């Protein structure tokens, strides 16, 4: 793909959409289901649901196309194994489900359960799913040595035990927060007066 830029600062990249809005905008059952997901997983807006919907649709489409091929087809063997390996690594599919048929049964919930936001709440670092999102955005959470501030970060199975508070966070033994420092100074000032 070649593209002549009129101005030097124009990007020549081609972007594809990450989310697909629904065909029927006012379907009551879908609207209710989306709202339930927003509340259950503490999502910011409907686009986050649509984005995960598109990811699931792409995975299922890939599996469907591979299932049409012959069982001994090298493309099916190679790409099928790669797809299943990816899903197992991220914990989207359990290890015992290692056939392409199981990919067709994937739901949005399978992916949403593997988000960093959900895991921070489930592992007890936050009191609510909403507090988990705030902690992540305010850079209190790390995965291994990497500080992660993206709530939709997909956590691999091997990294799930490495989720913890960041070293720089007041919750993880770092410097106290602004309000705590202010209170400490105030209390120190009160002690000096006596």
PDB file of C-alpha atoms in Angstrom:
ATOM      1  CA  UNK A   1       0.000   0.000   0.000  1.00  0.00           C
ATOM      2  CA  UNK A   2       1.570   3.243  -1.110  1.00  0.00           C
ATOM      3  CA  UNK A   3       0.228   6.594  -0.107  1.00  0.00           C
ATOM      4  CA  UNK A   4       1.577   9.998  -1.053  1.00  0.00           C
ATOM      5  CA  UNK A   5       1.350  12.446   1.833  1.00  0.00           C
ATOM      6  CA  UNK A   6       0.393  15.988   0.894  1.00  0.00           C
ATOM      7  CA  UNK A   7       1.786  17.271   4.155  1.00  0.00           C
ATOM      8  CA  UNK A   8       4.793  15.873   5.973  1.00  0.00           C
ATOM      9  CA  UNK A   9       2.916  15.409   9.255  1.00  0.00           C
ATOM     10  CA  UNK A  10       0.169  13.187   7.758  1.00  0.00           C
ATOM     11  CA  UNK A  11       0.383   9.560   8.756  1.00  0.00           C
ATOM     12  CA  UNK A  12       0.470   6.921   5.994  1.00  0.00           C
ATOM     13  CA  UNK A  13      -0.822   4.186   8.284  1.00  0.00           C
ATOM     14  CA  UNK A  14      -4.042   2.346   7.637  1.00  0.00           C
ATOM     15  CA  UNK A  15      -6.071   1.742  10.776  1.00  0.00           C
ATOM     16  CA  UNK A  16      -8.873  -0.769  11.163  1.00  0.00           C
ATOM     17  CA  UNK A  17     -11.746  -0.290  13.562  1.00  0.00           C
ATOM     18  CA  UNK A  18     -11.369  -1.923  16.956  1.00  0.00           C
ATOM     19  CA  UNK A  19     -15.098  -1.959  17.738  1.00  0.00           C
ATOM     20  CA  UNK A  20     -18.199  -2.599  15.680  1.00  0.00           C
ATOM     21  CA  UNK A  21     -21.446  -0.890  16.645  1.00  0.00           C
ATOM     22  CA  UNK A  22     -24.586  -3.045  16.545  1.00  0.00           C
ATOM     23  CA  UNK A  23     -26.776  -3.197  13.431  1.00  0.00           C
ATOM     24  CA  UNK A  24     -29.938  -2.383  15.365  1.00  0.00           C
ATOM     25  CA  UNK A  25     -29.294   0.444  17.797  1.00  0.00           C
ATOM     26  CA  UNK A  26     -32.447   0.074  19.948  1.00  0.00           C
ATOM     27  CA  UNK A  27     -32.899  -3.635  20.599  1.00  0.00           C
ATOM     28  CA  UNK A  28     -34.128  -3.883  24.192  1.00  0.00           C
ATOM     29  CA  UNK A  29     -32.670  -7.315  25.012  1.00  0.00           C
ATOM     30  CA  UNK A  30     -29.216  -6.336  23.715  1.00  0.00           C
ATOM     31  CA  UNK A  31     -29.299  -2.959  25.485  1.00  0.00           C
ATOM     32  CA  UNK A  32     -30.198  -4.639  28.781  1.00  0.00           C
ATOM     33  CA  UNK A  33     -27.504  -7.308  28.329  1.00  0.00           C
ATOM     34  CA  UNK A  34     -24.862  -4.648  27.563  1.00  0.00           C
ATOM     35  CA  UNK A  35     -25.859  -2.567  30.579  1.00  0.00           C
ATOM     36  CA  UNK A  36     -25.570  -5.655  32.793  1.00  0.00           C
ATOM     37  CA  UNK A  37     -22.032  -6.287  31.465  1.00  0.00           C
ATOM     38  CA  UNK A  38     -21.090  -2.633  32.070  1.00  0.00           C
ATOM     39  CA  UNK A  39     -22.117  -2.931  35.709  1.00  0.00           C
ATOM     40  CA  UNK A  40     -20.713  -6.400  36.323  1.00  0.00           C
ATOM     41  CA  UNK A  41     -17.252  -5.698  34.887  1.00  0.00           C
ATOM     42  CA  UNK A  42     -17.055  -1.940  35.614  1.00  0.00           C
ATOM     43  CA  UNK A  43     -16.687  -0.871  31.991  1.00  0.00           C
ATOM     44  CA  UNK A  44     -16.575   2.784  30.976  1.00  0.00           C
ATOM     45  CA  UNK A  45     -18.913   2.702  27.992  1.00  0.00           C
ATOM     46  CA  UNK A  46     -20.672   0.475  25.460  1.00  0.00           C
ATOM     47  CA  UNK A  47     -17.757   0.700  23.042  1.00  0.00           C
ATOM     48  CA  UNK A  48     -15.718  -1.445  25.455  1.00  0.00           C
ATOM     49  CA  UNK A  49     -18.397  -4.158  25.170  1.00  0.00           C
ATOM     50  CA  UNK A  50     -18.523  -3.815  21.376  1.00  0.00           C
ATOM     51  CA  UNK A  51     -14.725  -4.097  21.200  1.00  0.00           C
ATOM     52  CA  UNK A  52     -14.746  -7.403  23.087  1.00  0.00           C
ATOM     53  CA  UNK A  53     -17.700  -8.567  20.964  1.00  0.00           C
ATOM     54  CA  UNK A  54     -15.613  -7.965  17.833  1.00  0.00           C
ATOM     55  CA  UNK A  55     -12.636  -9.857  19.308  1.00  0.00           C
ATOM     56  CA  UNK A  56     -14.863 -12.853  20.090  1.00  0.00           C
ATOM     57  CA  UNK A  57     -16.431 -12.673  16.627  1.00  0.00           C
ATOM     58  CA  UNK A  58     -12.968 -12.693  14.973  1.00  0.00           C
ATOM     59  CA  UNK A  59     -11.830 -15.689  17.026  1.00  0.00           C
ATOM     60  CA  UNK A  60     -14.988 -17.642  16.257  1.00  0.00           C
ATOM     61  CA  UNK A  61     -14.772 -16.721  12.572  1.00  0.00           C
ATOM     62  CA  UNK A  62     -11.179 -17.982  12.406  1.00  0.00           C
ATOM     63  CA  UNK A  63     -12.205 -21.246  14.085  1.00  0.00           C
ATOM     64  CA  UNK A  64     -15.212 -21.640  11.771  1.00  0.00           C
ATOM     65  CA  UNK A  65     -13.037 -21.205   8.671  1.00  0.00           C
ATOM     66  CA  UNK A  66     -10.476 -23.712   9.997  1.00  0.00           C
ATOM     67  CA  UNK A  67     -13.218 -26.254  10.782  1.00  0.00           C
ATOM     68  CA  UNK A  68     -14.337 -26.202   7.121  1.00  0.00           C
ATOM     69  CA  UNK A  69     -10.887 -27.518   6.100  1.00  0.00           C
ATOM     70  CA  UNK A  70      -9.900 -31.181   6.149  1.00  0.00           C
ATOM     71  CA  UNK A  71      -8.629 -32.500   9.504  1.00  0.00           C
ATOM     72  CA  UNK A  72      -5.189 -33.297   8.087  1.00  0.00           C
ATOM     73  CA  UNK A  73      -4.845 -29.991   6.224  1.00  0.00           C
ATOM     74  CA  UNK A  74      -1.522 -28.375   7.273  1.00  0.00           C
ATOM     75  CA  UNK A  75      -3.159 -24.940   7.491  1.00  0.00           C
ATOM     76  CA  UNK A  76      -5.821 -26.247   9.897  1.00  0.00           C
ATOM     77  CA  UNK A  77      -3.262 -28.086  12.030  1.00  0.00           C
ATOM     78  CA  UNK A  78      -0.832 -25.139  12.223  1.00  0.00           C
ATOM     79  CA  UNK A  79      -3.260 -22.217  12.600  1.00  0.00           C
ATOM     80  CA  UNK A  80      -5.679 -24.178  14.791  1.00  0.00           C
ATOM     81  CA  UNK A  81      -2.905 -25.064  17.229  1.00  0.00           C
ATOM     82  CA  UNK A  82      -1.730 -21.431  17.269  1.00  0.00           C
ATOM     83  CA  UNK A  83      -5.248 -20.131  17.997  1.00  0.00           C
ATOM     84  CA  UNK A  84      -5.816 -22.648  20.795  1.00  0.00           C
ATOM     85  CA  UNK A  85      -2.369 -21.987  22.286  1.00  0.00           C
ATOM     86  CA  UNK A  86      -3.109 -18.237  22.386  1.00  0.00           C
ATOM     87  CA  UNK A  87      -6.465 -18.817  24.087  1.00  0.00           C
ATOM     88  CA  UNK A  88      -4.890 -21.194  26.644  1.00  0.00           C
ATOM     89  CA  UNK A  89      -2.036 -18.741  27.390  1.00  0.00           C
ATOM     90  CA  UNK A  90      -4.518 -15.984  28.209  1.00  0.00           C
ATOM     91  CA  UNK A  91      -6.759 -18.330  30.184  1.00  0.00           C
ATOM     92  CA  UNK A  92      -9.730 -17.648  27.904  1.00  0.00           C
ATOM     93  CA  UNK A  93     -10.128 -21.394  27.278  1.00  0.00           C
ATOM     94  CA  UNK A  94      -9.306 -23.995  29.976  1.00  0.00           C
ATOM     95  CA  UNK A  95      -6.353 -26.290  29.207  1.00  0.00           C
ATOM     96  CA  UNK A  96      -8.609 -29.373  28.909  1.00  0.00           C
ATOM     97  CA  UNK A  97     -10.612 -27.793  26.056  1.00  0.00           C
ATOM     98  CA  UNK A  98      -8.121 -28.235  23.219  1.00  0.00           C
ATOM     99  CA  UNK A  99     -10.347 -28.574  20.163  1.00  0.00           C
ATOM    100  CA  UNK A 100     -11.509 -25.909  17.729  1.00  0.00           C
ATOM    101  CA  UNK A 101     -15.156 -26.722  18.499  1.00  0.00           C
ATOM    102  CA  UNK A 102     -14.737 -25.146  21.931  1.00  0.00           C
ATOM    103  CA  UNK A 103     -13.685 -21.827  20.342  1.00  0.00           C
ATOM    104  CA  UNK A 104     -17.164 -21.563  18.806  1.00  0.00           C
ATOM    105  CA  UNK A 105     -18.630 -21.614  22.327  1.00  0.00           C
ATOM    106  CA  UNK A 106     -16.639 -18.562  23.472  1.00  0.00           C
ATOM    107  CA  UNK A 107     -18.624 -15.719  25.030  1.00  0.00           C
ATOM    108  CA  UNK A 108     -17.872 -12.097  25.881  1.00  0.00           C
ATOM    109  CA  UNK A 109     -17.704 -13.087  29.569  1.00  0.00           C
ATOM    110  CA  UNK A 110     -14.746 -15.422  28.892  1.00  0.00           C
ATOM    111  CA  UNK A 111     -12.690 -12.456  27.678  1.00  0.00           C
ATOM    112  CA  UNK A 112     -13.943  -9.946  30.262  1.00  0.00           C
ATOM    113  CA  UNK A 113     -12.951 -12.344  33.070  1.00  0.00           C
ATOM    114  CA  UNK A 114      -9.304 -12.108  31.943  1.00  0.00           C
ATOM    115  CA  UNK A 115      -9.076  -8.296  32.042  1.00  0.00           C
ATOM    116  CA  UNK A 116      -6.662  -6.806  34.573  1.00  0.00           C
ATOM    117  CA  UNK A 117      -9.507  -4.768  36.104  1.00  0.00           C
ATOM    118  CA  UNK A 118     -11.559  -7.910  36.834  1.00  0.00           C
ATOM    119  CA  UNK A 119      -8.574  -9.810  38.237  1.00  0.00           C
ATOM    120  CA  UNK A 120      -7.476  -6.950  40.520  1.00  0.00           C
ATOM    121  CA  UNK A 121     -10.965  -7.016  42.050  1.00  0.00           C
ATOM    122  CA  UNK A 122     -11.229 -10.831  42.209  1.00  0.00           C
ATOM    123  CA  UNK A 123      -7.782 -11.143  43.834  1.00  0.00           C
ATOM    124  CA  UNK A 124      -8.869  -8.738  46.572  1.00  0.00           C
ATOM    125  CA  UNK A 125      -6.642  -5.734  45.831  1.00  0.00           C
ATOM    126  CA  UNK A 126      -9.736  -3.511  45.499  1.00  0.00           C
ATOM    127  CA  UNK A 127     -13.027  -3.393  47.378  1.00  0.00           C
ATOM    128  CA  UNK A 128     -15.092  -2.994  44.184  1.00  0.00           C
ATOM    129  CA  UNK A 129     -14.696  -3.426  40.442  1.00  0.00           C
ATOM    130  CA  UNK A 130     -14.830   0.377  40.088  1.00  0.00           C
ATOM    131  CA  UNK A 131     -12.080   0.916  42.652  1.00  0.00           C
ATOM    132  CA  UNK A 132      -9.990  -1.635  40.727  1.00  0.00           C
ATOM    133  CA  UNK A 133     -10.289   0.527  37.597  1.00  0.00           C
ATOM    134  CA  UNK A 134      -9.255   3.648  39.526  1.00  0.00           C
ATOM    135  CA  UNK A 135      -6.228   1.881  41.063  1.00  0.00           C
ATOM    136  CA  UNK A 136      -5.072   0.764  37.613  1.00  0.00           C
ATOM    137  CA  UNK A 137      -5.549   4.199  36.021  1.00  0.00           C
ATOM    138  CA  UNK A 138      -3.731   5.878  38.935  1.00  0.00           C
ATOM    139  CA  UNK A 139      -0.735   3.564  38.410  1.00  0.00           C
ATOM    140  CA  UNK A 140      -1.000   1.572  41.651  1.00  0.00           C
ATOM    141  CA  UNK A 141      -0.915  -1.866  39.974  1.00  0.00           C
ATOM    142  CA  UNK A 142       1.945  -3.789  38.392  1.00  0.00           C
ATOM    143  CA  UNK A 143       2.113  -7.136  36.605  1.00  0.00           C
ATOM    144  CA  UNK A 144       5.496  -8.617  37.384  1.00  0.00           C
ATOM    145  CA  UNK A 145       7.935  -5.709  37.110  1.00  0.00           C
ATOM    146  CA  UNK A 146       5.807  -3.848  34.556  1.00  0.00           C
ATOM    147  CA  UNK A 147       3.555  -1.051  35.803  1.00  0.00           C
ATOM    148  CA  UNK A 148       0.251  -1.331  33.919  1.00  0.00           C
ATOM    149  CA  UNK A 149      -2.277   1.504  33.723  1.00  0.00           C
ATOM    150  CA  UNK A 150      -4.676  -0.006  31.171  1.00  0.00           C
ATOM    151  CA  UNK A 151      -7.798  -1.612  32.715  1.00  0.00           C
ATOM    152  CA  UNK A 152      -8.459  -3.728  29.598  1.00  0.00           C
ATOM    153  CA  UNK A 153      -4.970  -5.317  29.744  1.00  0.00           C
ATOM    154  CA  UNK A 154      -5.362  -9.061  29.094  1.00  0.00           C
ATOM    155  CA  UNK A 155      -3.485 -11.043  31.756  1.00  0.00           C
ATOM    156  CA  UNK A 156      -1.743 -14.266  30.805  1.00  0.00           C
ATOM    157  CA  UNK A 157      -2.180 -17.280  33.077  1.00  0.00           C
ATOM    158  CA  UNK A 158       1.540 -17.300  33.971  1.00  0.00           C
ATOM    159  CA  UNK A 159       1.366 -13.622  35.038  1.00  0.00           C
ATOM    160  CA  UNK A 160      -1.794 -13.881  37.137  1.00  0.00           C
ATOM    161  CA  UNK A 161       0.172 -14.573  40.356  1.00  0.00           C
ATOM    162  CA  UNK A 162       2.466 -11.621  39.622  1.00  0.00           C
ATOM    163  CA  UNK A 163      -0.282  -8.973  39.942  1.00  0.00           C
ATOM    164  CA  UNK A 164       0.589  -6.721  42.876  1.00  0.00           C
ATOM    165  CA  UNK A 165       0.716  -3.114  44.021  1.00  0.00           C
ATOM    166  CA  UNK A 166       3.470  -1.043  42.395  1.00  0.00           C
ATOM    167  CA  UNK A 167       6.608  -0.242  44.409  1.00  0.00           C
ATOM    168  CA  UNK A 168       5.928   3.489  43.930  1.00  0.00           C
ATOM    169  CA  UNK A 169       2.339   3.140  45.208  1.00  0.00           C
ATOM    170  CA  UNK A 170       1.471   4.055  48.819  1.00  0.00           C
ATOM    171  CA  UNK A 171      -0.368   0.692  48.973  1.00  0.00           C
ATOM    172  CA  UNK A 172       2.785  -1.170  47.960  1.00  0.00           C
ATOM    173  CA  UNK A 173       5.135   0.390  50.517  1.00  0.00           C
ATOM    174  CA  UNK A 174       5.998   3.457  48.454  1.00  0.00           C
ATOM    175  CA  UNK A 175       5.952   7.101  49.496  1.00  0.00           C
ATOM    176  CA  UNK A 176       2.694   8.106  51.251  1.00  0.00           C
ATOM    177  CA  UNK A 177       0.085   9.965  49.208  1.00  0.00           C
ATOM    178  CA  UNK A 178      -0.418  13.726  49.149  1.00  0.00           C
ATOM    179  CA  UNK A 179      -3.182  13.767  51.787  1.00  0.00           C
ATOM    180  CA  UNK A 180      -1.277  11.387  54.106  1.00  0.00           C
ATOM    181  CA  UNK A 181       1.832  13.592  53.880  1.00  0.00           C
ATOM    182  CA  UNK A 182      -0.238  16.693  54.594  1.00  0.00           C
ATOM    183  CA  UNK A 183      -1.836  15.049  57.667  1.00  0.00           C
ATOM    184  CA  UNK A 184       1.561  13.871  58.895  1.00  0.00           C
ATOM    185  CA  UNK A 185       2.948  17.417  58.616  1.00  0.00           C
ATOM    186  CA  UNK A 186      -0.112  18.802  60.405  1.00  0.00           C
ATOM    187  CA  UNK A 187       0.226  16.282  63.251  1.00  0.00           C
ATOM    188  CA  UNK A 188       3.948  17.026  63.509  1.00  0.00           C
ATOM    189  CA  UNK A 189       3.092  20.722  63.757  1.00  0.00           C
ATOM    190  CA  UNK A 190       0.578  20.015  66.548  1.00  0.00           C
ATOM    191  CA  UNK A 191       3.176  18.003  68.493  1.00  0.00           C
ATOM    192  CA  UNK A 192       5.680  20.890  68.262  1.00  0.00           C
ATOM    193  CA  UNK A 193       3.138  23.313  69.774  1.00  0.00           C
ATOM    194  CA  UNK A 194       2.731  21.266  72.967  1.00  0.00           C
TER     195      UNK A 194
END
